[in-house]
Amino acid sequence: MTSATASSPGRRFLPGPRAALWTGWGFLALVAAYAAAHMAFRLAASDVVAVDEVVEAVFAQRFAWVYDPKQPPLYTWLLRLATAVAPLQHAHFLVIKYLCLAATLLAYKAAADRVLGDARLAALATLSLLLLYQIGWNLHEGVTHTLTLMASCALGLAVIMRLLDAPRTHLYVLLGASFALGFLSKYGFATFVACAVAASLGQPAGRRWLLDPRIAITVLIAASGAVPYLAWLEQSGTTLAALYAGFAGGGASGGSVLHRLGQAIAAPLGFLAPALPILLLLFPRAVLPRKSPPTVAPGVDREKFLRHFLMAALAILLAGALVGGVSTLKERWMHPLFLPAPLWLWARIAHMRENLPERRLAAFWAVFIVSLPVVLAFRASEFALGSAACSRCRYVVDYRPLVQHLAASGAAGGLVVARDEHIAGNLRTRLPDADIFLIIFPAQRPPARAYPPDARCALVWNTQRHGSAVPPELAPFAGASASPPQVATVTSAPRVWFPLAPQPVSTWGVAIADMAACRG
């Protein structure tokens, strides 16, 4: 690819191909600034724990091989490790989130450097990930296990791009580590491995590294992470077959063939939006047939590897929908299958070489720059406007009155039994000396310990959902007394910056119960 001339449109707006912004410390600073901006915003906006994080806050009270059989434990282990530094706070989730995102972007950039051979194009390809809704938008107010999954996929992709050049022992070690971390992140990581193997078999360089005896190193390291967890999973009474059956949903009866086929096509397209239509609008010629591969190392066709990877990914989706009985496919499940898709499209764009207009690259850079304040404004709308911009408005709930009531009741150093995961998770970050028991996960009951003499057990629930009396699910923890425990109602107004519309209040029921009954 040749650089643009001084008179090329957009040159002044877009830094040149050799600018420090695209390489080394410059790109690292760009990633760090992005992560720091979003982290600082969330810290200033609210201390409410996000949707996917509330359950993990409860799980991280102790170490276990299996927490929820539906999810491997790596993310929870990271959170548990963070609590060894300081009592669990909302900031712990943000640090893990943005470290994982930064690791994903830096590993993806390393892969892109190998694929494209141009630091600027590699940086733009990597920043394309932030134009995917599931990463550039949804990730900021949700996502837990997918964070470590993304980082594992990006690291695995970067290592494979180097293995295509020349197999090296340390690369097999790194690949094994990325596979172990991936298997401990989400079960869907197995599809990434399957696609990578299928794509490698499609060319001599791929078969060379894949059939090298040192692949045993990768297998052993990956197995060291996956096998112990699977053993504990089976010991807990859950099998992968049972988990797949639950994932498949209605199976063959779960919608017509056309419905399942439509989902297999719509899920990856939705995952790639809006980056895919933006890139196709700016570079429509990128999808035209090519005459020769854009390659860095002789005999290595990385664009072909990525193309075969995506073909294998689509084949897996179609097989799952048409043969495997998968009746539901969601955009947020597509990371291990289609994370390499933007890089493949940029490999096609790079093939245009001297015919690639600088103004189009500048236009993409402009879209990315404009998206940054747009996303922050989108995130700020819920905190600023409350019910005028959100439905459930979970992130503006003020838990301080509830925490104050529990502290005054003696439960701050005792045991809290909660009916709702959002109550449990947010109390976990605010009552560091209390044990939190979320009853929808009975296997995660806090272990017995000696409580202070004045410690109490509190039953807590959302009265708007479950009524003012102690819910039946919490009743066994109230003891066998003939008279039900006295219920106190705690009310809290939301913390909204500019309440332009009436804001719903939160009300919780609190019953102080016998500690012996609570502990079972």
Coordinates of C-alpha atoms in Angstrom, one line a residue:
M1 CA 0.0 0.0 0.0
T2 CA 1.4 3.4 -0.9
S3 CA 1.0 6.4 1.2
A4 CA -1.1 9.3 -0.1
T5 CA 0.5 12.4 -1.5
A6 CA 0.5 15.7 0.3
S7 CA -2.5 16.9 -1.8
S8 CA -4.6 13.8 -1.1
P9 CA -8.0 14.7 0.4
G10 CA -8.2 13.8 4.0
R11 CA -4.4 13.7 4.6
R12 CA -4.5 16.5 7.1
F13 CA -7.3 14.9 9.1
L14 CA -5.9 11.3 9.1
P15 CA -2.4 10.9 10.4
G16 CA 0.0 9.4 7.8
P17 CA 0.9 5.7 7.6
R18 CA 4.1 6.1 9.7
A19 CA 2.6 8.3 12.4
A20 CA 3.4 7.3 16.0
L21 CA -0.4 7.0 16.7
W22 CA -0.6 3.7 14.8
T23 CA 2.4 1.9 16.4
G24 CA 3.8 0.8 19.7
W25 CA 3.3 3.3 22.5
G26 CA 1.1 5.5 20.4
F27 CA -1.5 2.9 19.8
L28 CA -1.3 1.8 23.4
A29 CA -1.9 5.3 24.5
L30 CA -5.0 5.5 22.2
V31 CA -6.4 2.3 23.7
A32 CA -5.6 3.5 27.3
A33 CA -7.3 6.8 26.7
Y34 CA -10.4 5.1 25.4
A35 CA -10.6 2.8 28.3
A36 CA -9.8 5.5 30.8
A37 CA -12.5 7.8 29.4
H38 CA -15.3 5.2 29.7
M39 CA -14.1 4.0 33.1
A40 CA -13.9 7.5 34.5
F41 CA -17.4 8.3 33.1
R42 CA -18.9 5.2 34.8
L43 CA -17.2 5.9 38.1
A44 CA -18.5 9.4 38.1
A45 CA -22.0 8.5 36.9
S46 CA -23.0 5.7 39.3
D47 CA -21.7 3.0 41.6
V48 CA -24.5 0.6 40.7
V49 CA -23.3 -2.8 39.6
A50 CA -24.2 -3.6 36.0
V51 CA -26.7 -6.3 34.9
D52 CA -24.3 -9.1 34.2
E53 CA -22.1 -8.3 37.1
V54 CA -24.5 -8.6 40.0
V55 CA -24.5 -12.4 40.2
E56 CA -20.7 -12.5 39.9
A57 CA -20.4 -10.1 42.8
V58 CA -22.2 -12.7 44.9
F59 CA -20.2 -15.7 43.5
A60 CA -16.9 -13.9 44.2
Q61 CA -17.4 -14.3 48.0
R62 CA -15.5 -17.5 47.8
F63 CA -13.4 -19.7 45.5
A64 CA -15.0 -22.6 43.7
W65 CA -14.4 -24.7 40.6
V66 CA -18.1 -24.4 39.6
Y67 CA -20.3 -21.4 40.4
D68 CA -23.1 -21.5 37.8
P69 CA -22.8 -24.5 35.5
K70 CA -23.9 -22.4 32.6
Q71 CA -20.6 -20.4 32.7
P72 CA -17.0 -21.4 33.3
P73 CA -15.3 -19.7 36.2
L74 CA -12.4 -17.6 34.8
Y75 CA -14.1 -14.2 35.1
T76 CA -15.3 -15.0 38.7
W77 CA -11.8 -16.1 39.6
L78 CA -10.4 -12.7 38.4
L79 CA -13.0 -10.9 40.5
R80 CA -12.2 -13.1 43.5
L81 CA -8.5 -12.4 43.0
A82 CA -9.2 -8.6 42.9
T83 CA -10.9 -8.9 46.3
A84 CA -7.6 -10.0 47.8
V85 CA -6.3 -6.5 47.1
A86 CA -9.3 -4.6 48.5
P87 CA -12.9 -5.3 49.5
L88 CA -15.2 -5.7 46.5
Q89 CA -16.2 -2.4 45.0
H90 CA -17.8 -1.3 41.7
A91 CA -14.4 -0.2 40.5
H92 CA -13.2 -3.8 40.5
F93 CA -15.6 -4.7 37.7
L94 CA -14.5 -1.7 35.7
V95 CA -10.8 -2.5 36.0
I96 CA -11.3 -6.1 34.9
K97 CA -13.6 -4.9 32.0
Y98 CA -11.2 -2.4 30.5
L99 CA -8.1 -4.5 31.1
C100 CA -9.7 -7.3 29.2
L101 CA -10.9 -4.9 26.4
A102 CA -7.4 -3.4 26.2
A103 CA -5.9 -6.9 26.0
T104 CA -8.3 -7.7 23.2
L105 CA -7.5 -4.6 21.2
L106 CA -3.7 -5.0 21.6
A107 CA -3.8 -8.7 20.6
Y108 CA -6.1 -8.0 17.7
K109 CA -3.7 -5.2 16.6
A110 CA -0.8 -7.7 16.7
A111 CA -2.8 -10.0 14.5
A112 CA -3.7 -7.2 12.1
D113 CA -0.1 -6.1 11.8
R114 CA 0.7 -9.6 10.5
V115 CA -2.2 -9.7 8.2
L116 CA -2.0 -6.3 6.6
G117 CA 1.7 -5.3 6.8
D118 CA 0.7 -1.7 7.3
A119 CA 0.5 -0.2 10.8
R120 CA -2.1 2.4 10.0
L121 CA -4.5 -0.1 8.3
A122 CA -3.9 -2.5 11.2
A123 CA -4.9 0.2 13.7
L124 CA -8.0 1.1 11.8
A125 CA -8.9 -2.6 11.5
T126 CA -8.6 -3.0 15.3
L127 CA -10.6 0.2 16.0
S128 CA -13.3 -1.3 13.8
L129 CA -14.1 -3.6 16.8
L130 CA -15.3 -0.5 18.7
L131 CA -17.9 0.1 15.9
L132 CA -19.5 -3.3 16.7
Y133 CA -22.5 -2.7 18.9
Q134 CA -21.7 -5.7 21.1
I135 CA -18.2 -4.3 21.9
G136 CA -18.4 -0.5 21.4
W137 CA -21.8 0.0 23.0
N138 CA -23.2 -3.0 24.9
L139 CA -19.9 -4.0 26.6
H140 CA -19.8 -0.8 28.7
E141 CA -23.0 -1.6 30.7
G142 CA -22.9 -5.4 30.8
V143 CA -20.7 -8.4 29.8
T144 CA -18.6 -10.5 32.1
H145 CA -17.4 -13.9 30.9
T146 CA -17.4 -12.6 27.3
L147 CA -14.6 -10.2 28.3
T148 CA -12.1 -12.9 28.9
L149 CA -13.5 -14.8 25.9
M150 CA -12.7 -11.9 23.6
A151 CA -9.2 -11.5 25.0
S152 CA -8.5 -15.3 24.6
C153 CA -9.8 -15.3 21.0
A154 CA -7.8 -12.2 20.0
L155 CA -4.6 -13.7 21.6
G156 CA -5.2 -17.0 19.9
L157 CA -5.6 -15.3 16.6
A158 CA -2.4 -13.2 17.0
V159 CA -0.4 -16.3 17.8
I160 CA -1.8 -18.3 14.9
M161 CA -0.9 -15.4 12.5
R162 CA 2.7 -15.8 13.7
L163 CA 2.6 -19.6 13.5
L164 CA 1.7 -19.3 9.9
D165 CA 5.1 -17.7 9.3
A166 CA 7.2 -20.2 11.2
P167 CA 6.4 -22.6 14.1
R168 CA 8.2 -21.7 17.3
T169 CA 8.0 -23.5 20.6
H170 CA 7.1 -20.4 22.6
L171 CA 4.2 -19.8 20.2
Y172 CA 2.8 -23.2 20.9
V173 CA 3.0 -22.4 24.6
L174 CA 1.2 -19.1 24.1
L175 CA -1.4 -20.7 22.0
G176 CA -2.0 -23.4 24.7
A177 CA -2.4 -20.6 27.3
S178 CA -4.9 -18.7 25.2
F179 CA -6.9 -21.9 24.6
A180 CA -6.9 -22.8 28.3
L181 CA -8.1 -19.3 29.2
G182 CA -10.7 -19.5 26.4
F183 CA -12.1 -22.8 27.6
L184 CA -12.3 -21.4 31.1
S185 CA -14.2 -18.3 29.8
K186 CA -17.1 -19.7 27.9
Y187 CA -18.1 -23.0 26.3
G188 CA -18.5 -21.2 23.0
F189 CA -14.7 -20.9 22.7
A190 CA -14.6 -24.4 21.4
T191 CA -16.1 -23.0 18.2
F192 CA -13.2 -20.6 17.8
V193 CA -10.8 -23.5 18.1
A194 CA -12.8 -25.5 15.5
C195 CA -12.8 -22.7 13.0
A196 CA -9.0 -22.0 13.5
V197 CA -8.2 -25.7 12.9
A198 CA -10.4 -25.8 9.8
A199 CA -8.9 -22.6 8.4
S200 CA -5.4 -23.8 9.0
L201 CA -6.0 -27.0 7.1
G202 CA -6.8 -25.0 4.0
Q203 CA -3.2 -24.0 3.1
P204 CA 0.3 -25.6 3.5
A205 CA 1.5 -23.0 6.1
G206 CA -1.4 -23.8 8.3
R207 CA -1.0 -27.6 8.0
R208 CA 2.7 -27.1 8.8
W209 CA 2.1 -25.6 12.2
L210 CA -0.9 -27.7 13.0
L211 CA 0.8 -31.0 12.2
D212 CA 4.1 -30.1 13.9
P213 CA 4.8 -32.4 16.9
R214 CA 5.0 -29.4 19.2
I215 CA 1.2 -29.0 18.9
A216 CA 1.2 -31.5 21.8
I217 CA 2.4 -28.6 24.0
T218 CA -0.6 -26.6 23.0
V219 CA -2.9 -29.5 23.7
L220 CA -1.5 -30.3 27.1
I221 CA -1.6 -26.7 28.3
A222 CA -5.2 -26.3 27.0
A223 CA -6.2 -29.5 28.6
S224 CA -4.7 -28.5 31.9
G225 CA -7.2 -25.7 32.1
A226 CA -10.3 -27.4 30.6
V227 CA -10.1 -31.0 32.0
P228 CA -10.1 -30.2 35.8
Y229 CA -13.0 -27.8 35.3
L230 CA -15.0 -30.4 33.3
A231 CA -14.3 -33.0 36.0
W232 CA -15.7 -30.7 38.7
L233 CA -18.6 -29.8 36.4
E234 CA -19.5 -33.5 36.1
Q235 CA -19.1 -34.0 39.8
S236 CA -21.6 -31.2 40.4
G237 CA -24.2 -33.2 38.5
T238 CA -24.1 -31.3 35.2
T239 CA -22.9 -32.6 31.8
L240 CA -22.0 -30.7 28.6
A241 CA -24.7 -32.6 26.9
A242 CA -27.3 -31.3 29.3
L243 CA -25.9 -27.8 28.9
Y244 CA -26.2 -28.1 25.1
A245 CA -29.7 -29.3 25.4
G246 CA -30.6 -26.3 27.4
F247 CA -28.8 -24.0 25.0
A248 CA -30.5 -25.6 22.0
G249 CA -33.9 -24.6 23.5
G250 CA -36.8 -26.1 21.6
G251 CA -34.6 -28.3 19.4
A252 CA -36.3 -29.4 16.2
S253 CA -39.6 -28.1 17.5
G254 CA -38.3 -24.7 18.4
G255 CA -39.4 -22.9 15.3
S256 CA -39.5 -23.7 11.6
V257 CA -36.5 -24.5 9.5
L258 CA -36.8 -21.1 7.9
H259 CA -36.9 -19.5 11.3
R260 CA -33.7 -21.2 12.5
L261 CA -32.0 -20.6 9.2
G262 CA -32.9 -16.9 9.4
Q263 CA -31.4 -16.7 12.9
A264 CA -28.2 -18.3 11.7
I265 CA -27.8 -15.5 9.2
A266 CA -29.2 -12.6 11.2
A267 CA -27.1 -13.2 14.3
P268 CA -23.7 -12.7 12.7
L269 CA -25.0 -9.7 10.6
G270 CA -26.4 -8.1 13.8
F271 CA -23.1 -8.8 15.6
L272 CA -21.1 -7.0 12.8
A273 CA -23.3 -4.0 12.8
P274 CA -22.8 -1.1 12.3
A275 CA -19.2 -1.6 11.3
L276 CA -20.0 -3.9 8.4
P277 CA -22.3 -1.6 6.6
I278 CA -20.0 1.4 7.2
L279 CA -17.0 -0.5 5.7
L280 CA -19.0 -1.7 2.8
L281 CA -20.3 1.8 2.1
L282 CA -16.8 3.3 2.1
F283 CA -15.0 0.4 0.4
P284 CA -17.5 -1.5 -1.8
R285 CA -14.7 -2.8 -4.1
A286 CA -13.2 -4.7 -1.2
V287 CA -15.7 -7.6 -1.7
L288 CA -14.8 -8.0 -5.4
P289 CA -12.8 -11.0 -6.5
R290 CA -9.1 -10.5 -6.0
K291 CA -6.3 -11.5 -8.4
S292 CA -3.5 -12.2 -5.9
P293 CA -3.3 -12.5 -2.1
P294 CA -2.2 -9.5 0.0
T295 CA 0.5 -11.4 1.9
V296 CA 3.4 -10.4 4.1
A297 CA 5.4 -13.7 4.2
P298 CA 5.9 -15.6 0.9
G299 CA 3.6 -18.7 0.7
V300 CA 1.3 -17.5 3.5
D301 CA -2.2 -16.3 2.6
R302 CA -3.7 -14.8 5.7
E303 CA -6.7 -13.4 3.9
K304 CA -7.5 -17.0 2.9
F305 CA -7.1 -18.2 6.5
L306 CA -9.6 -15.6 7.7
R307 CA -12.0 -16.3 4.8
H308 CA -11.9 -20.0 5.6
F309 CA -12.3 -19.2 9.3
L310 CA -15.5 -17.3 8.6
M311 CA -16.8 -19.9 6.3
A312 CA -16.3 -22.5 9.0
A313 CA -18.1 -20.2 11.5
L314 CA -21.1 -19.9 9.2
A315 CA -21.1 -23.7 8.6
I316 CA -21.2 -24.2 12.4
L317 CA -24.2 -21.9 12.7
L318 CA -26.0 -23.5 9.9
A319 CA -25.3 -27.0 11.2
G320 CA -26.4 -26.0 14.7
A321 CA -29.7 -24.5 13.4
L322 CA -30.6 -27.1 10.8
V323 CA -29.1 -30.3 12.3
G324 CA -28.2 -29.6 15.9
G325 CA -31.7 -28.3 16.9
V326 CA -30.5 -24.9 18.0
S327 CA -33.7 -22.8 18.1
T328 CA -32.2 -19.5 19.4
L329 CA -29.1 -17.7 18.2
K330 CA -28.2 -14.2 19.6
E331 CA -25.8 -11.5 18.5
R332 CA -24.0 -11.5 21.8
W333 CA -22.9 -15.1 21.3
M334 CA -21.1 -14.5 18.0
H335 CA -17.7 -13.3 19.4
P336 CA -15.7 -16.5 19.0
L337 CA -17.1 -17.1 15.5
F338 CA -17.0 -13.6 13.9
L339 CA -14.4 -11.5 15.9
P340 CA -12.0 -12.0 12.9
A341 CA -14.5 -10.7 10.4
P342 CA -13.5 -7.0 10.5
L343 CA -9.9 -8.0 10.0
W344 CA -10.8 -10.2 6.9
L345 CA -12.6 -7.2 5.4
W346 CA -9.6 -5.0 6.0
A347 CA -7.4 -7.6 4.3
R348 CA -9.7 -7.2 1.3
I349 CA -9.4 -3.4 1.6
A350 CA -5.6 -3.6 1.8
H351 CA -5.6 -5.5 -1.5
M352 CA -6.7 -2.4 -3.2
R353 CA -3.2 -0.9 -2.6
E354 CA -2.6 2.2 -4.6
N355 CA -6.2 2.3 -5.7
L356 CA -7.3 2.8 -2.0
P357 CA -8.4 6.5 -1.7
E358 CA -7.0 8.3 1.2
R359 CA -10.2 10.2 1.6
R360 CA -12.0 7.0 2.3
L361 CA -9.6 6.1 5.1
A362 CA -10.1 9.6 6.4
A363 CA -13.9 9.1 6.3
F364 CA -13.6 5.9 8.3
W365 CA -11.4 7.7 10.8
A366 CA -14.0 10.5 11.0
V367 CA -16.8 8.0 11.7
F368 CA -14.8 6.4 14.5
I369 CA -14.0 9.8 16.0
V370 CA -17.6 10.9 15.9
S371 CA -18.7 7.6 17.4
L372 CA -16.8 8.3 20.6
P373 CA -18.9 11.2 22.0
V374 CA -22.0 9.6 20.5
V375 CA -21.5 6.5 22.6
L376 CA -20.7 8.5 25.7
A377 CA -23.9 10.6 25.2
F378 CA -25.9 7.4 24.7
R379 CA -24.5 6.0 27.9
A380 CA -25.1 9.3 29.8
S381 CA -28.8 9.5 28.7
E382 CA -30.0 7.0 31.3
F383 CA -28.1 8.7 34.1
A384 CA -29.2 12.2 33.0
L385 CA -32.8 11.6 32.1
G386 CA -33.8 8.5 34.0
S387 CA -37.2 7.1 33.0
A388 CA -37.3 9.4 30.0
A389 CA -34.4 7.4 28.5
C390 CA -34.7 3.9 30.0
S391 CA -37.3 1.4 31.0
R392 CA -36.1 -0.4 34.1
C393 CA -33.5 2.2 34.9
R394 CA -31.4 -0.1 37.1
Y395 CA -28.3 2.1 37.0
V396 CA -29.9 5.1 38.7
V397 CA -31.2 3.2 41.8
D398 CA -30.0 4.7 45.0
Y399 CA -29.2 1.8 47.4
R400 CA -28.0 4.1 50.2
P401 CA -31.3 4.1 52.2
L402 CA -31.4 0.3 52.1
V403 CA -27.7 0.0 53.2
Q404 CA -28.3 2.4 56.1
H405 CA -31.4 0.5 57.2
L406 CA -29.5 -2.8 57.2
A407 CA -26.6 -1.3 59.1
A408 CA -28.9 0.1 61.7
S409 CA -30.6 -3.4 62.0
G410 CA -27.3 -5.2 62.7
A411 CA -27.1 -7.0 59.3
A412 CA -24.1 -5.2 58.0
G413 CA -21.8 -7.7 59.7
G414 CA -24.2 -10.6 59.6
L415 CA -26.1 -12.4 56.8
V416 CA -28.3 -11.0 54.1
V417 CA -30.7 -13.4 52.2
A418 CA -31.9 -11.8 49.0
R419 CA -34.6 -12.8 46.5
D420 CA -33.3 -10.6 43.6
E421 CA -29.8 -10.7 42.1
H422 CA -29.7 -6.9 41.7
I423 CA -30.3 -6.4 45.4
A424 CA -27.8 -9.1 46.3
G425 CA -25.0 -7.9 43.9
N426 CA -25.3 -4.3 44.9
L427 CA -25.4 -5.1 48.6
R428 CA -22.3 -7.2 48.2
T429 CA -20.3 -4.1 47.1
R430 CA -21.7 -2.0 49.9
L431 CA -21.6 -4.4 52.9
P432 CA -18.2 -5.9 52.7
D433 CA -18.5 -7.5 56.2
A434 CA -21.8 -9.2 55.5
D435 CA -22.4 -12.6 53.8
I436 CA -24.8 -12.4 50.9
F437 CA -27.0 -15.4 50.0
L438 CA -28.8 -15.2 46.7
I439 CA -31.5 -17.9 47.0
I440 CA -31.8 -18.6 43.3
F441 CA -28.4 -20.2 43.5
P442 CA -28.8 -22.5 46.5
A443 CA -25.5 -24.2 45.9
Q444 CA -23.7 -20.9 46.6
R445 CA -24.9 -20.6 50.2
P446 CA -22.1 -18.9 52.2
P447 CA -20.2 -21.3 54.4
A448 CA -20.8 -21.3 58.1
R449 CA -18.8 -18.9 60.1
A450 CA -18.9 -17.3 63.5
Y451 CA -20.8 -14.0 63.4
P452 CA -20.4 -11.2 66.0
P453 CA -22.9 -11.5 68.9
D454 CA -24.8 -8.5 67.7
A455 CA -25.0 -9.6 64.0
R456 CA -28.4 -10.2 62.5
C457 CA -29.9 -11.9 59.5
A458 CA -31.9 -9.8 57.1
L459 CA -34.3 -11.0 54.4
V460 CA -34.6 -8.5 51.6
W461 CA -36.8 -8.4 48.5
N462 CA -38.4 -6.0 46.0
T463 CA -41.9 -5.2 47.2
Q464 CA -43.0 -3.9 43.8
R465 CA -42.4 -7.4 42.3
H466 CA -43.1 -9.7 45.2
G467 CA -45.5 -7.8 47.5
S468 CA -45.1 -6.4 51.0
A469 CA -45.2 -9.7 52.9
V470 CA -42.2 -12.0 53.1
P471 CA -42.1 -14.0 49.8
P472 CA -42.7 -17.7 50.0
E473 CA -39.2 -18.3 48.8
L474 CA -37.8 -16.4 51.8
A475 CA -40.2 -17.8 54.3
P476 CA -38.1 -20.8 55.3
F477 CA -35.3 -18.5 56.4
A478 CA -37.7 -16.6 58.7
G479 CA -37.8 -19.5 61.2
A480 CA -40.7 -21.6 62.5
S481 CA -42.2 -19.0 64.8
A482 CA -46.0 -18.8 64.8
S483 CA -45.8 -15.0 64.2
P484 CA -44.2 -13.8 61.0
P485 CA -41.3 -11.5 61.3
Q486 CA -41.9 -7.8 61.3
V487 CA -41.4 -6.2 57.9
A488 CA -40.0 -2.8 57.3
T489 CA -40.4 -1.0 54.0
V490 CA -37.5 1.0 52.7
T491 CA -38.1 3.6 49.9
S492 CA -35.5 5.3 47.7
A493 CA -35.8 7.9 44.9
P494 CA -33.5 7.4 41.9
R495 CA -30.3 9.4 41.4
V496 CA -31.1 11.2 38.1
W497 CA -29.2 14.3 36.9
F498 CA -32.0 16.0 35.1
P499 CA -35.4 14.4 35.9
L500 CA -37.6 15.7 33.1
A501 CA -40.3 13.1 33.8
P502 CA -41.7 11.4 36.9
Q503 CA -39.2 8.9 38.2
P504 CA -40.2 5.5 39.7
V505 CA -39.1 5.0 43.3
S506 CA -37.6 1.7 44.5
T507 CA -39.1 0.0 47.5
W508 CA -37.7 -3.0 49.4
G509 CA -39.0 -5.2 52.1
V510 CA -36.7 -6.0 55.0
A511 CA -37.4 -8.6 57.7
I512 CA -35.0 -9.3 60.5
A513 CA -35.0 -13.1 61.1
D514 CA -33.5 -15.6 63.5
M515 CA -29.8 -16.1 62.6
A516 CA -30.0 -19.9 63.3
A517 CA -33.0 -20.3 60.9
C518 CA -31.2 -18.2 58.2
R519 CA -28.1 -20.3 58.5
G520 CA -30.1 -23.5 58.1

